[in-house]
Amino acid sequence: MYEKTQGEYIIVVDKINKTFPNGVRALRDFSIKVRKREVLVVIGPSGSGKSTFLRCLNGLEEIDSGSIVIDGIPLDQRKENRLEIRKEVGMVFQSFNLFPHLTVLENVNLAQMLVRKKSKKEATETSMELLHKVGIPEKARTFPNHLSGGQQQRVAIARALAMKPKVMLFDEATSALDPEMIGEVLEVMKSLAKEGMTMVVVSHEMGFAREVSDRVVFMEDGAIVEEGTAEQVFGNPKQERTRLFLSQIL
Amino acid sequence: MKENTYTSSAKMTPFRKPSPVVDIGLFLLVVAGLSVLMFRGTKTLGYNWQWYQIPRYILSLEQGKLVAGPLIKGLMVTFQITGVSLVLSFCFGLLTAIMRLSASFAARGIARVYLELVRNTPLLVQLFFIYFVLGPIMGIGRFTCAVLALSLFEGAYASEIFRAGIVSIHFGQWEAAHSLGLSKLQTYRYIILPQAIRRILPALTSQAVSLIKDSALVSTIAVYDLTMRGQEIVAETYLAFEVWFTVAAIYLAVTVTLSVIINMMESKLKVVS
Ligand SMILES: Nc1ncnc2c1ncn2[C@@H]1O[C@H](COP(=O)(O)OP(=O)(O)OP(=O)(O)O)[C@@H](O)[C@H]1O
Ligand SMILES: [Mg+2]
């Protein structure tokens, strides 16, 4: 645990604000720091800004003010910085977003070849390793729409991991899945956490949070209301709003 | 699972299919009716059909060798013009579509001006403008003028098709590509366009068919395409009916063949939804 409580910060978010063109203020002076190898779980009601926060971390949304630094690289207007951060930060979406015209293997290979400039052979080696890891090497030549939701999400995780990212973001990765498939995806995420991947996970899966998270953050209206270990936040929340929210999702 | 072919419209009506006998009978009746009308019409005109004259304008036998007649030579020119214009018009169309979707104000503006200019003036006027005004200024020949006019014109319409195809792709595809570090160009090239083109293939096919038909206009600037050859033969022989029937049939054969080929390609591509 030494590393996780003392290690250096890999994500430093300082007072970011984000207002959408329609006037919705999704993040208000939002600050957070995440250490290397830490697993951070973000919970909060719908519309509280969880997705917006994740999407700001890899430049999918532009922030209006404040600063984001990832692994020492500031996410500013410089193109090379933005690209570097996109390479170092992997993201897994609720709706998988696999490329339907490419096979599973090609999905996992693509960015390795285009962005990391690997040869097809090298990329395939890495991809097959990762597909083994997520438990579906036999589906390499299949197209995504022939897979179950759980399998698709595992491919999406493998695809993100293929870039060898330093940080992985999960935005409600299991919310679109049938109940019987949630477990298999959570297993993959847990093993990743245990290997020491730095993870920011938006999820209301308490079992996952209790088992592998180092910290749970409860946010509402674009700001952090409460944070602590899973035991603290779930078992003995200090804030009334946290209590109310937890009673609603349980 | 073909949604864009002519047959699908029949499926959309909730009525039962008529029996094939009645169906074919009706078809033959219509054809027969039209033939009778035609026959009586030409009879009253006293037109003297000379179909036997036509084959030598298509193919002729000279010293034991088959030689292409003027109509086939014209068809080859039509092929050259439409082939080059097709490629160019898809390039213009794709480029314009991407410019219209770009974040740059200048790019969107240029695309907009091009589209408005082309869509709000007649193709014939564009052709004349390019041939009689730009041609002499820039020193380009009539073949190049013909290709330029056709591809600029069809490109404007192709761009609408490309644009519709591109925006039909779910934004999640862009976001996934973004988070993997792909550049915008790579995302278009490897993610968006391969999916979009599959969806717009039927529309692009009708665009190609329009291009073949519209190419007949280049005969007005004396490019010796199929139509121009037809005019030439009619002027020589006065066989207006036979020649124009033949020319129309050749265009029809080409466009139908094209549609069939692309339909076949399409069903192969459909393996992946
Ligand atoms: N592209 C957008 N344009 C306008 N408003 C947006 C946009 N994206 C999000 N919002 C608004 O910003 C607020 C925060 O949204 P966000 O998606 O971050 O919430 P969330 O916590 O992820 O919610 P959920 O649990 O429903 O996913 C919401 O009020 C939402 O309506
Ligand atoms: Mg969300």
Coordinates of C-alpha atoms and ligand atoms in Angstrom, one line a residue:
Chain A
M1 CA 0.0 0.0 0.0
Y2 CA 3.0 2.3 0.4
E3 CA 3.0 3.1 -3.2
K4 CA -0.6 3.9 -3.4
T5 CA -0.7 6.3 -0.5
Q6 CA 2.7 7.9 -1.2
G7 CA 3.3 7.4 -4.8
E8 CA 3.5 10.4 -7.2
Y9 CA 0.4 11.9 -8.7
I10 CA -0.3 10.8 -12.3
I11 CA -3.5 12.8 -12.7
V12 CA -3.7 16.3 -11.3
V13 CA -6.9 18.2 -11.9
D14 CA -7.1 21.7 -10.6
K15 CA -10.3 23.7 -10.4
I16 CA -11.7 22.8 -13.8
N17 CA -15.0 24.3 -15.0
K18 CA -17.1 23.1 -17.8
T19 CA -20.3 24.8 -19.1
F20 CA -22.0 23.3 -22.1
P21 CA -23.3 25.6 -24.8
N22 CA -26.8 25.0 -23.6
G23 CA -25.8 26.6 -20.3
V24 CA -25.6 23.5 -18.2
R25 CA -22.7 23.8 -15.8
A26 CA -21.4 20.2 -15.6
L27 CA -18.2 20.8 -13.5
R28 CA -17.7 23.5 -10.9
D29 CA -14.1 24.2 -9.7
F30 CA -13.6 20.5 -9.7
S31 CA -10.2 19.4 -8.3
I32 CA -8.8 15.9 -7.8
K33 CA -5.4 14.2 -7.7
V34 CA -4.9 10.5 -8.5
R35 CA -1.7 8.6 -7.7
K36 CA 0.0 6.0 -9.8
R37 CA -1.6 2.6 -9.4
E38 CA -4.6 4.0 -7.6
V39 CA -8.1 2.9 -8.4
L40 CA -10.6 5.7 -8.0
V41 CA -14.3 5.0 -8.2
V42 CA -16.6 7.9 -8.9
I43 CA -20.3 7.7 -7.9
G44 CA -23.1 10.2 -8.1
P45 CA -26.6 10.8 -9.4
S46 CA -27.4 11.1 -13.1
G47 CA -26.3 14.5 -14.5
S48 CA -23.8 15.1 -11.7
G49 CA -20.9 15.4 -14.1
K50 CA -19.2 12.0 -13.8
S51 CA -19.0 11.4 -17.5
T52 CA -18.0 15.0 -18.2
F53 CA -15.1 14.7 -15.8
L54 CA -13.8 11.5 -17.4
R55 CA -14.2 13.0 -20.9
C56 CA -12.3 16.1 -19.9
L57 CA -9.4 13.8 -18.8
N58 CA -8.7 12.6 -22.3
G59 CA -9.7 15.8 -24.2
L60 CA -13.0 14.5 -25.4
E61 CA -14.5 17.7 -23.8
E62 CA -12.7 21.0 -23.7
I63 CA -12.5 22.6 -20.2
D64 CA -13.4 26.3 -19.8
S65 CA -10.9 27.0 -17.1
G66 CA -8.6 25.2 -14.7
S67 CA -5.9 22.8 -15.6
I68 CA -5.4 19.1 -16.1
V69 CA -1.9 17.5 -16.0
I70 CA -1.5 13.8 -16.8
D71 CA 1.8 12.1 -16.1
G72 CA 3.5 15.5 -16.2
I73 CA 2.0 16.5 -19.5
P74 CA -0.4 19.5 -19.4
L75 CA -3.6 19.0 -21.4
D76 CA -3.4 22.4 -23.0
Q77 CA -3.9 23.7 -26.6
R78 CA -0.6 22.1 -27.9
K79 CA -1.4 19.4 -30.3
E80 CA 1.5 17.2 -29.4
N81 CA 0.5 17.2 -25.8
R82 CA -3.1 16.4 -26.5
L83 CA -2.1 13.5 -28.8
E84 CA 0.3 12.2 -26.1
I85 CA -2.4 12.3 -23.5
R86 CA -4.9 10.5 -25.9
K87 CA -2.2 7.8 -26.3
E88 CA -1.6 7.4 -22.6
V89 CA -5.2 7.5 -21.4
G90 CA -7.4 4.5 -22.5
M91 CA -11.1 4.8 -22.3
V92 CA -13.9 2.2 -22.1
F93 CA -17.4 3.4 -22.9
Q94 CA -20.8 2.3 -21.8
S95 CA -21.8 1.5 -25.3
F96 CA -18.6 -0.4 -26.2
N97 CA -18.1 1.6 -29.5
L98 CA -16.2 -1.2 -31.2
F99 CA -15.6 -0.7 -34.9
P100 CA -18.3 -2.9 -36.5
H101 CA -16.6 -3.2 -39.9
L102 CA -13.4 -4.7 -38.4
T103 CA -12.9 -8.1 -36.8
V104 CA -12.1 -8.3 -33.1
L105 CA -8.4 -8.8 -33.9
E106 CA -8.4 -5.8 -36.3
N107 CA -10.2 -3.7 -33.6
V108 CA -7.4 -4.4 -31.2
N109 CA -4.6 -4.1 -33.8
L110 CA -5.7 -0.9 -35.4
A111 CA -4.3 1.7 -33.1
Q112 CA -1.2 -0.2 -32.4
M113 CA -0.4 -0.1 -36.1
L114 CA -1.6 3.4 -36.8
V115 CA -0.5 5.2 -33.7
R116 CA 2.3 3.1 -32.2
K117 CA 3.5 2.2 -35.7
K118 CA 3.9 -1.4 -34.9
S119 CA 4.1 -4.0 -37.7
K120 CA 1.0 -6.2 -38.2
K121 CA 2.9 -9.2 -36.7
E122 CA 3.9 -7.4 -33.6
A123 CA 0.5 -5.9 -33.1
T124 CA -1.2 -9.3 -33.6
E125 CA 1.1 -10.8 -30.9
T126 CA 0.1 -8.1 -28.4
S127 CA -3.5 -8.4 -29.4
M128 CA -3.7 -12.1 -29.0
E129 CA -2.1 -11.8 -25.5
L130 CA -4.7 -9.3 -24.5
L131 CA -7.5 -11.3 -25.9
H132 CA -6.3 -14.3 -23.8
K133 CA -6.2 -12.0 -20.9
V134 CA -9.8 -10.9 -21.3
G135 CA -10.8 -14.5 -22.0
I136 CA -11.9 -14.6 -25.7
P137 CA -8.9 -15.4 -27.9
E138 CA -11.2 -17.8 -29.9
K139 CA -13.2 -14.8 -31.1
A140 CA -10.3 -13.0 -32.8
R141 CA -11.6 -13.5 -36.3
T142 CA -15.3 -12.7 -35.5
F143 CA -17.0 -9.4 -36.1
P144 CA -18.2 -7.5 -33.0
N145 CA -21.9 -7.8 -33.7
H146 CA -21.6 -11.6 -33.4
L147 CA -20.5 -11.2 -29.8
S148 CA -22.5 -10.9 -26.6
G149 CA -22.5 -7.5 -24.8
G150 CA -20.1 -8.8 -22.2
Q151 CA -17.7 -10.1 -24.9
Q152 CA -17.9 -6.9 -26.8
Q153 CA -17.0 -4.9 -23.7
R154 CA -14.1 -7.2 -23.0
V155 CA -12.8 -6.6 -26.5
A156 CA -13.2 -2.9 -25.9
I157 CA -11.0 -3.2 -22.8
A158 CA -8.4 -5.2 -24.8
R159 CA -8.5 -2.6 -27.5
A160 CA -7.8 0.2 -25.0
L161 CA -5.1 -1.8 -23.3
A162 CA -3.3 -2.5 -26.6
M163 CA -2.1 1.1 -26.5
K164 CA -0.3 0.3 -23.3
P165 CA -2.0 3.3 -21.5
K166 CA -0.8 4.6 -18.2
V167 CA -4.4 5.4 -17.1
M168 CA -7.6 3.7 -17.9
L169 CA -11.0 5.4 -17.7
F170 CA -14.2 3.4 -17.4
D171 CA -17.5 5.2 -17.9
E172 CA -20.3 2.9 -16.6
A173 CA -18.7 0.0 -18.5
T174 CA -21.2 -2.5 -17.2
S175 CA -24.4 -0.4 -17.2
A176 CA -25.5 -1.5 -20.7
L177 CA -25.0 -5.2 -20.0
D178 CA -27.4 -7.9 -19.1
P179 CA -27.0 -8.9 -15.4
E180 CA -25.4 -12.2 -16.2
M181 CA -22.6 -10.5 -18.2
I182 CA -21.7 -7.9 -15.7
G183 CA -19.6 -10.3 -13.7
E184 CA -17.3 -11.3 -16.5
V185 CA -16.4 -7.7 -17.3
L186 CA -15.9 -6.7 -13.6
E187 CA -13.5 -9.7 -13.3
V188 CA -11.4 -8.3 -16.1
M189 CA -11.5 -4.9 -14.5
K190 CA -10.5 -6.3 -11.1
S191 CA -7.6 -8.2 -12.4
L192 CA -6.4 -5.0 -14.1
A193 CA -6.7 -3.2 -10.8
K194 CA -4.7 -5.8 -9.0
E195 CA -2.0 -5.6 -11.6
G196 CA -1.5 -2.0 -10.7
M197 CA -3.2 -0.1 -13.5
T198 CA -4.2 3.4 -12.6
M199 CA -8.0 3.5 -13.0
V200 CA -10.7 6.0 -12.8
V201 CA -14.0 4.1 -12.8
V202 CA -17.5 5.6 -12.9
S203 CA -19.6 2.8 -11.6
H204 CA -22.2 2.0 -9.0
E205 CA -21.0 -1.5 -8.6
M206 CA -20.3 -1.5 -4.9
G207 CA -18.8 -5.0 -4.8
F208 CA -16.1 -3.8 -7.3
A209 CA -15.5 -0.6 -5.3
R210 CA -15.2 -2.5 -2.0
E211 CA -12.9 -5.1 -3.4
V212 CA -10.4 -3.2 -5.4
S213 CA -10.9 0.6 -5.1
D214 CA -8.5 2.7 -3.0
R215 CA -10.9 5.6 -2.9
V216 CA -14.5 6.4 -3.6
V217 CA -15.6 9.9 -4.6
F218 CA -19.3 11.0 -4.4
M219 CA -20.0 13.9 -6.7
E220 CA -23.1 16.0 -7.2
D221 CA -23.8 19.1 -9.3
G222 CA -20.3 19.1 -10.8
A223 CA -18.4 19.0 -7.5
I224 CA -17.1 16.5 -5.0
V225 CA -19.3 16.1 -2.0
E226 CA -17.5 13.4 -0.1
E227 CA -14.5 11.1 -0.5
G228 CA -12.9 8.3 1.4
T229 CA -12.4 4.5 1.2
A230 CA -15.2 2.3 0.1
E231 CA -15.9 1.3 3.7
Q232 CA -16.1 4.9 4.8
V233 CA -18.3 6.2 2.0
F234 CA -20.6 3.2 1.7
G235 CA -20.6 2.2 5.3
N236 CA -20.5 5.4 7.2
P237 CA -21.1 8.4 4.9
K238 CA -20.5 11.8 6.6
Q239 CA -22.7 13.9 4.3
E240 CA -26.5 13.7 4.3
R241 CA -26.6 14.0 0.5
T242 CA -24.3 10.9 0.2
R243 CA -26.5 9.0 2.6
L244 CA -29.6 9.9 0.6
F245 CA -28.0 8.9 -2.7
L246 CA -26.8 5.6 -1.4
S247 CA -30.2 4.8 0.0
Q248 CA -31.7 5.4 -3.4
I249 CA -29.3 3.1 -5.3
L250 CA -29.4 0.3 -2.8
Chain B
M1 CA -31.8 -7.7 -46.4
K2 CA -31.7 -5.3 -49.4
E3 CA -33.4 -2.2 -48.5
N4 CA -32.5 0.0 -51.3
T5 CA -33.5 -1.9 -54.4
Y6 CA -36.6 -1.4 -56.4
T7 CA -38.2 -4.5 -55.1
S8 CA -38.5 -3.3 -51.6
S9 CA -41.2 -0.8 -52.4
A10 CA -43.5 -3.7 -53.3
K11 CA -42.9 -5.2 -49.9
M12 CA -43.9 -2.1 -48.1
T13 CA -47.5 -2.3 -49.3
P14 CA -49.6 -4.6 -47.1
F15 CA -51.4 -6.1 -50.1
R16 CA -50.9 -9.5 -51.4
K17 CA -48.8 -10.0 -54.5
P18 CA -50.9 -10.5 -57.7
S19 CA -50.5 -13.9 -59.2
P20 CA -47.5 -14.1 -61.6
V21 CA -49.8 -15.0 -64.6
V22 CA -51.9 -11.8 -64.1
D23 CA -48.7 -9.8 -63.5
I24 CA -46.9 -10.9 -66.6
G25 CA -50.1 -10.7 -68.7
L26 CA -50.5 -7.1 -67.7
F27 CA -46.9 -6.4 -68.6
L28 CA -47.2 -7.9 -72.0
L29 CA -50.5 -6.0 -72.6
V30 CA -48.8 -2.7 -71.9
V31 CA -45.9 -3.5 -74.2
A32 CA -48.2 -4.7 -76.9
G33 CA -50.3 -1.5 -76.5
L34 CA -47.3 0.7 -76.8
S35 CA -46.1 -1.2 -79.9
V36 CA -49.4 -0.8 -81.6
L37 CA -49.4 2.9 -80.9
M38 CA -45.9 3.2 -82.2
F39 CA -46.6 1.1 -85.3
R40 CA -49.7 3.1 -86.2
G41 CA -48.0 6.4 -85.5
T42 CA -45.1 5.6 -87.8
K43 CA -47.5 4.2 -90.4
T44 CA -49.4 7.5 -90.6
L45 CA -46.1 9.3 -90.9
G46 CA -45.2 6.9 -93.7
Y47 CA -41.9 6.2 -92.0
N48 CA -39.7 3.7 -93.8
W49 CA -37.8 1.6 -91.2
Q50 CA -34.3 0.7 -92.3
W51 CA -33.0 -1.3 -89.4
Y52 CA -30.7 -3.2 -91.7
Q53 CA -28.6 0.0 -92.0
I54 CA -27.8 0.2 -88.3
P55 CA -25.4 -2.7 -87.6
R56 CA -22.6 -1.2 -89.6
Y57 CA -22.6 1.8 -87.4
I58 CA -22.0 -0.5 -84.4
L59 CA -19.6 -3.1 -85.8
S60 CA -18.5 -3.9 -89.3
L61 CA -16.5 -6.7 -90.9
E62 CA -13.5 -5.4 -92.9
Q63 CA -11.1 -7.9 -94.4
G64 CA -12.2 -10.6 -92.0
K65 CA -11.7 -8.4 -89.0
L66 CA -14.3 -6.8 -86.7
V67 CA -14.0 -3.0 -86.7
A68 CA -15.7 -0.7 -84.3
G69 CA -18.3 1.5 -85.9
P70 CA -18.8 5.1 -85.0
L71 CA -21.3 4.3 -82.3
I72 CA -18.9 2.1 -80.5
K73 CA -16.1 4.6 -80.9
G74 CA -18.5 7.2 -79.4
L75 CA -19.3 4.9 -76.6
M76 CA -15.6 4.6 -75.8
V77 CA -15.3 8.3 -75.5
T78 CA -18.4 8.4 -73.3
F79 CA -16.7 5.7 -71.1
Q80 CA -13.5 7.8 -70.9
I81 CA -15.3 10.9 -70.0
T82 CA -17.6 9.3 -67.4
G83 CA -14.8 7.2 -66.0
V84 CA -12.5 10.1 -65.3
S85 CA -15.4 12.3 -64.2
L86 CA -16.7 9.7 -61.9
V87 CA -13.4 9.4 -60.0
L88 CA -13.0 13.2 -59.9
S89 CA -16.6 13.8 -58.9
F90 CA -16.2 11.4 -56.0
C91 CA -13.0 13.2 -55.0
F92 CA -14.7 16.6 -55.1
G93 CA -17.7 15.2 -53.4
L94 CA -15.8 13.7 -50.5
L95 CA -13.5 16.7 -50.1
T96 CA -16.5 19.1 -50.1
A97 CA -18.4 16.9 -47.6
I98 CA -15.4 16.8 -45.2
M99 CA -14.9 20.6 -45.6
R100 CA -18.6 21.2 -44.8
L101 CA -18.2 19.1 -41.6
S102 CA -14.9 20.7 -40.6
A103 CA -14.6 23.2 -37.8
S104 CA -12.9 25.7 -40.0
F105 CA -15.0 28.6 -41.1
A106 CA -13.1 29.1 -44.3
A107 CA -13.4 25.5 -45.3
R108 CA -17.1 25.5 -44.7
G109 CA -17.5 28.8 -46.6
I110 CA -15.6 27.6 -49.7
A111 CA -17.6 24.4 -49.8
R112 CA -20.9 26.3 -49.4
V113 CA -20.1 28.7 -52.3
Y114 CA -19.1 25.9 -54.6
L115 CA -22.3 24.0 -53.8
E116 CA -24.6 27.0 -54.3
L117 CA -23.0 28.0 -57.5
V118 CA -23.2 24.5 -59.0
R119 CA -26.6 23.6 -57.8
N120 CA -28.3 26.8 -58.8
T121 CA -27.1 27.0 -62.4
P122 CA -27.9 24.7 -65.3
L123 CA -25.3 22.1 -66.2
L124 CA -25.4 23.2 -69.8
V125 CA -24.5 26.7 -68.8
Q126 CA -21.7 25.5 -66.6
L127 CA -20.4 23.4 -69.5
F128 CA -20.5 26.4 -71.9
F129 CA -18.9 28.7 -69.2
I130 CA -16.0 26.3 -68.7
Y131 CA -15.6 25.6 -72.5
F132 CA -16.0 29.1 -73.8
V133 CA -14.6 31.2 -70.9
L134 CA -12.3 29.1 -68.8
G135 CA -11.1 27.0 -71.7
P136 CA -9.5 29.8 -73.7
I137 CA -8.2 31.6 -70.6
M138 CA -6.5 28.5 -69.1
G139 CA -5.8 26.9 -72.5
I140 CA -7.6 23.6 -71.8
G141 CA -9.0 21.4 -74.5
R142 CA -12.6 20.3 -74.9
F143 CA -12.2 16.9 -73.4
T144 CA -10.7 18.4 -70.2
C145 CA -13.5 21.0 -70.2
A146 CA -16.1 18.3 -70.5
V147 CA -14.6 16.3 -67.7
L148 CA -14.2 19.3 -65.5
A149 CA -17.8 20.5 -66.0
L150 CA -19.3 17.1 -65.3
S151 CA -17.2 16.3 -62.3
L152 CA -17.8 19.7 -60.7
F153 CA -21.5 19.3 -61.3
E154 CA -21.9 15.7 -60.1
G155 CA -19.4 16.3 -57.3
A156 CA -21.8 18.8 -55.7
Y157 CA -24.5 16.2 -55.6
A158 CA -22.1 13.5 -54.5
S159 CA -21.0 15.7 -51.6
E160 CA -24.5 15.6 -50.2
I161 CA -24.5 11.8 -50.3
F162 CA -21.1 11.6 -48.6
R163 CA -22.1 14.1 -46.0
A164 CA -25.3 12.1 -45.2
G165 CA -23.2 8.9 -45.0
I166 CA -20.6 10.5 -42.7
V167 CA -23.1 12.0 -40.2
S168 CA -25.0 8.7 -40.1
I169 CA -22.1 7.1 -38.3
H170 CA -22.6 7.1 -34.6
F171 CA -20.4 9.7 -32.7
G172 CA -19.2 6.9 -30.4
Q173 CA -17.0 5.7 -33.3
W174 CA -15.3 9.1 -33.4
E175 CA -14.9 9.1 -29.6
A176 CA -13.4 5.6 -29.6
A177 CA -11.0 6.5 -32.3
H178 CA -10.1 9.8 -30.5
S179 CA -9.4 7.9 -27.3
L180 CA -7.1 5.5 -29.1
G181 CA -5.0 8.3 -30.4
L182 CA -6.1 8.2 -34.0
S183 CA -5.8 11.5 -36.0
K184 CA -8.8 13.0 -37.7
L185 CA -7.5 11.8 -41.1
Q186 CA -6.9 8.3 -39.8
T187 CA -10.4 8.2 -38.3
Y188 CA -12.0 9.2 -41.6
R189 CA -9.8 6.8 -43.5
Y190 CA -10.1 3.7 -41.3
I191 CA -13.2 4.1 -39.3
I192 CA -15.8 6.5 -40.7
L193 CA -15.5 6.2 -44.5
P194 CA -15.4 2.4 -44.7
Q195 CA -18.7 2.3 -42.8
A196 CA -20.2 5.3 -44.5
I197 CA -19.5 4.1 -48.0
R198 CA -21.2 0.8 -47.4
R199 CA -24.3 2.7 -46.5
I200 CA -24.3 5.1 -49.4
L201 CA -23.4 2.7 -52.1
P202 CA -26.9 2.6 -53.6
A203 CA -27.0 6.4 -53.7
L204 CA -23.6 6.7 -55.2
T205 CA -24.7 4.2 -57.9
S206 CA -27.6 6.4 -59.0
Q207 CA -25.1 9.2 -59.0
A208 CA -22.9 7.3 -61.4
V209 CA -25.9 6.5 -63.6
S210 CA -26.8 10.2 -63.7
L211 CA -23.3 11.0 -64.6
I212 CA -23.4 8.6 -67.6
K213 CA -26.7 10.2 -68.8
D214 CA -25.6 13.8 -68.2
S215 CA -22.4 13.1 -70.1
A216 CA -24.6 13.2 -73.3
L217 CA -24.5 17.0 -72.9
V218 CA -20.8 17.2 -73.8
S219 CA -21.9 16.6 -77.4
T220 CA -22.9 20.3 -77.4
I221 CA -19.2 21.3 -77.3
A222 CA -18.4 18.8 -80.1
V223 CA -16.9 16.1 -78.0
Y224 CA -17.3 12.9 -80.1
D225 CA -19.2 10.9 -77.5
L226 CA -22.0 8.4 -78.2
T227 CA -24.7 11.2 -78.6
M228 CA -22.5 13.3 -80.9
R229 CA -21.9 10.2 -83.1
G230 CA -25.6 9.6 -83.1
Q231 CA -26.3 13.1 -84.3
E232 CA -23.6 12.8 -86.9
I233 CA -25.1 9.6 -88.4
V234 CA -28.6 11.1 -88.3
A235 CA -27.4 14.1 -90.2
E236 CA -25.8 11.9 -92.8
T237 CA -28.6 9.2 -93.2
Y238 CA -31.8 10.7 -91.9
L239 CA -32.4 7.4 -90.0
A240 CA -33.5 9.4 -86.9
F241 CA -35.8 6.7 -85.4
E242 CA -33.4 3.8 -85.8
V243 CA -30.3 5.7 -84.6
W244 CA -31.9 7.3 -81.6
F245 CA -33.5 4.0 -80.6
T246 CA -30.1 2.4 -80.8
V247 CA -28.3 5.1 -78.9
A248 CA -30.9 5.0 -76.2
A249 CA -30.6 1.2 -76.0
I250 CA -26.8 1.5 -75.6
Y251 CA -27.1 4.0 -72.7
L252 CA -29.7 1.8 -71.1
A253 CA -27.5 -1.3 -71.4
V254 CA -24.6 0.5 -69.9
T255 CA -26.5 2.0 -66.9
V256 CA -28.4 -1.2 -66.2
T257 CA -25.2 -3.2 -66.3
L258 CA -23.5 -0.8 -63.9
S259 CA -26.4 -1.0 -61.4
V260 CA -26.4 -4.8 -61.5
I261 CA -22.7 -5.0 -60.9
I262 CA -22.9 -2.6 -58.0
N263 CA -25.8 -4.5 -56.6
M264 CA -23.8 -7.6 -56.6
M265 CA -20.9 -5.9 -54.9
E266 CA -23.2 -4.5 -52.4
S267 CA -24.6 -7.9 -51.3
K268 CA -21.1 -9.1 -50.8
L269 CA -20.3 -6.1 -48.6
K270 CA -23.5 -6.7 -46.7
V271 CA -22.0 -9.7 -45.0
V272 CA -20.9 -7.2 -42.4
S273 CA -24.0 -5.2 -41.4
Ligands
LIG1 N1 -22.8 17.5 -24.9 C1 -23.6 18.0 -24.0 N2 -24.3 19.1 -24.2 C2 -25.1 19.7 -23.3 N3 -25.2 19.3 -22.1 C3 -24.5 18.2 -21.7 C4 -23.7 17.5 -22.6 N4 -23.1 16.4 -22.0 C5 -23.6 16.5 -20.7 N5 -24.4 17.5 -20.6 C6 -25.1 17.9 -19.3 O1 -24.1 18.0 -18.3 C7 -24.5 17.5 -17.1 C8 -23.6 16.4 -16.6 O2 -23.6 15.4 -17.5 P1 -22.8 14.0 -17.4 O3 -23.1 13.2 -18.5 O4 -21.4 14.4 -17.1 O5 -23.5 13.4 -16.1 P2 -23.3 11.9 -15.5 O6 -22.9 12.1 -14.1 O7 -22.3 11.2 -16.3 O8 -24.7 11.3 -15.6 P3 -25.2 9.8 -15.9 O9 -25.1 9.1 -14.7 O10 -26.6 10.0 -16.4 O11 -24.3 9.3 -17.0 C9 -25.9 17.0 -17.3 O12 -26.9 17.9 -16.9 C10 -26.0 16.8 -18.8 O13 -27.3 17.0 -19.2
MG2 MG -22.5 9.4 -17.6

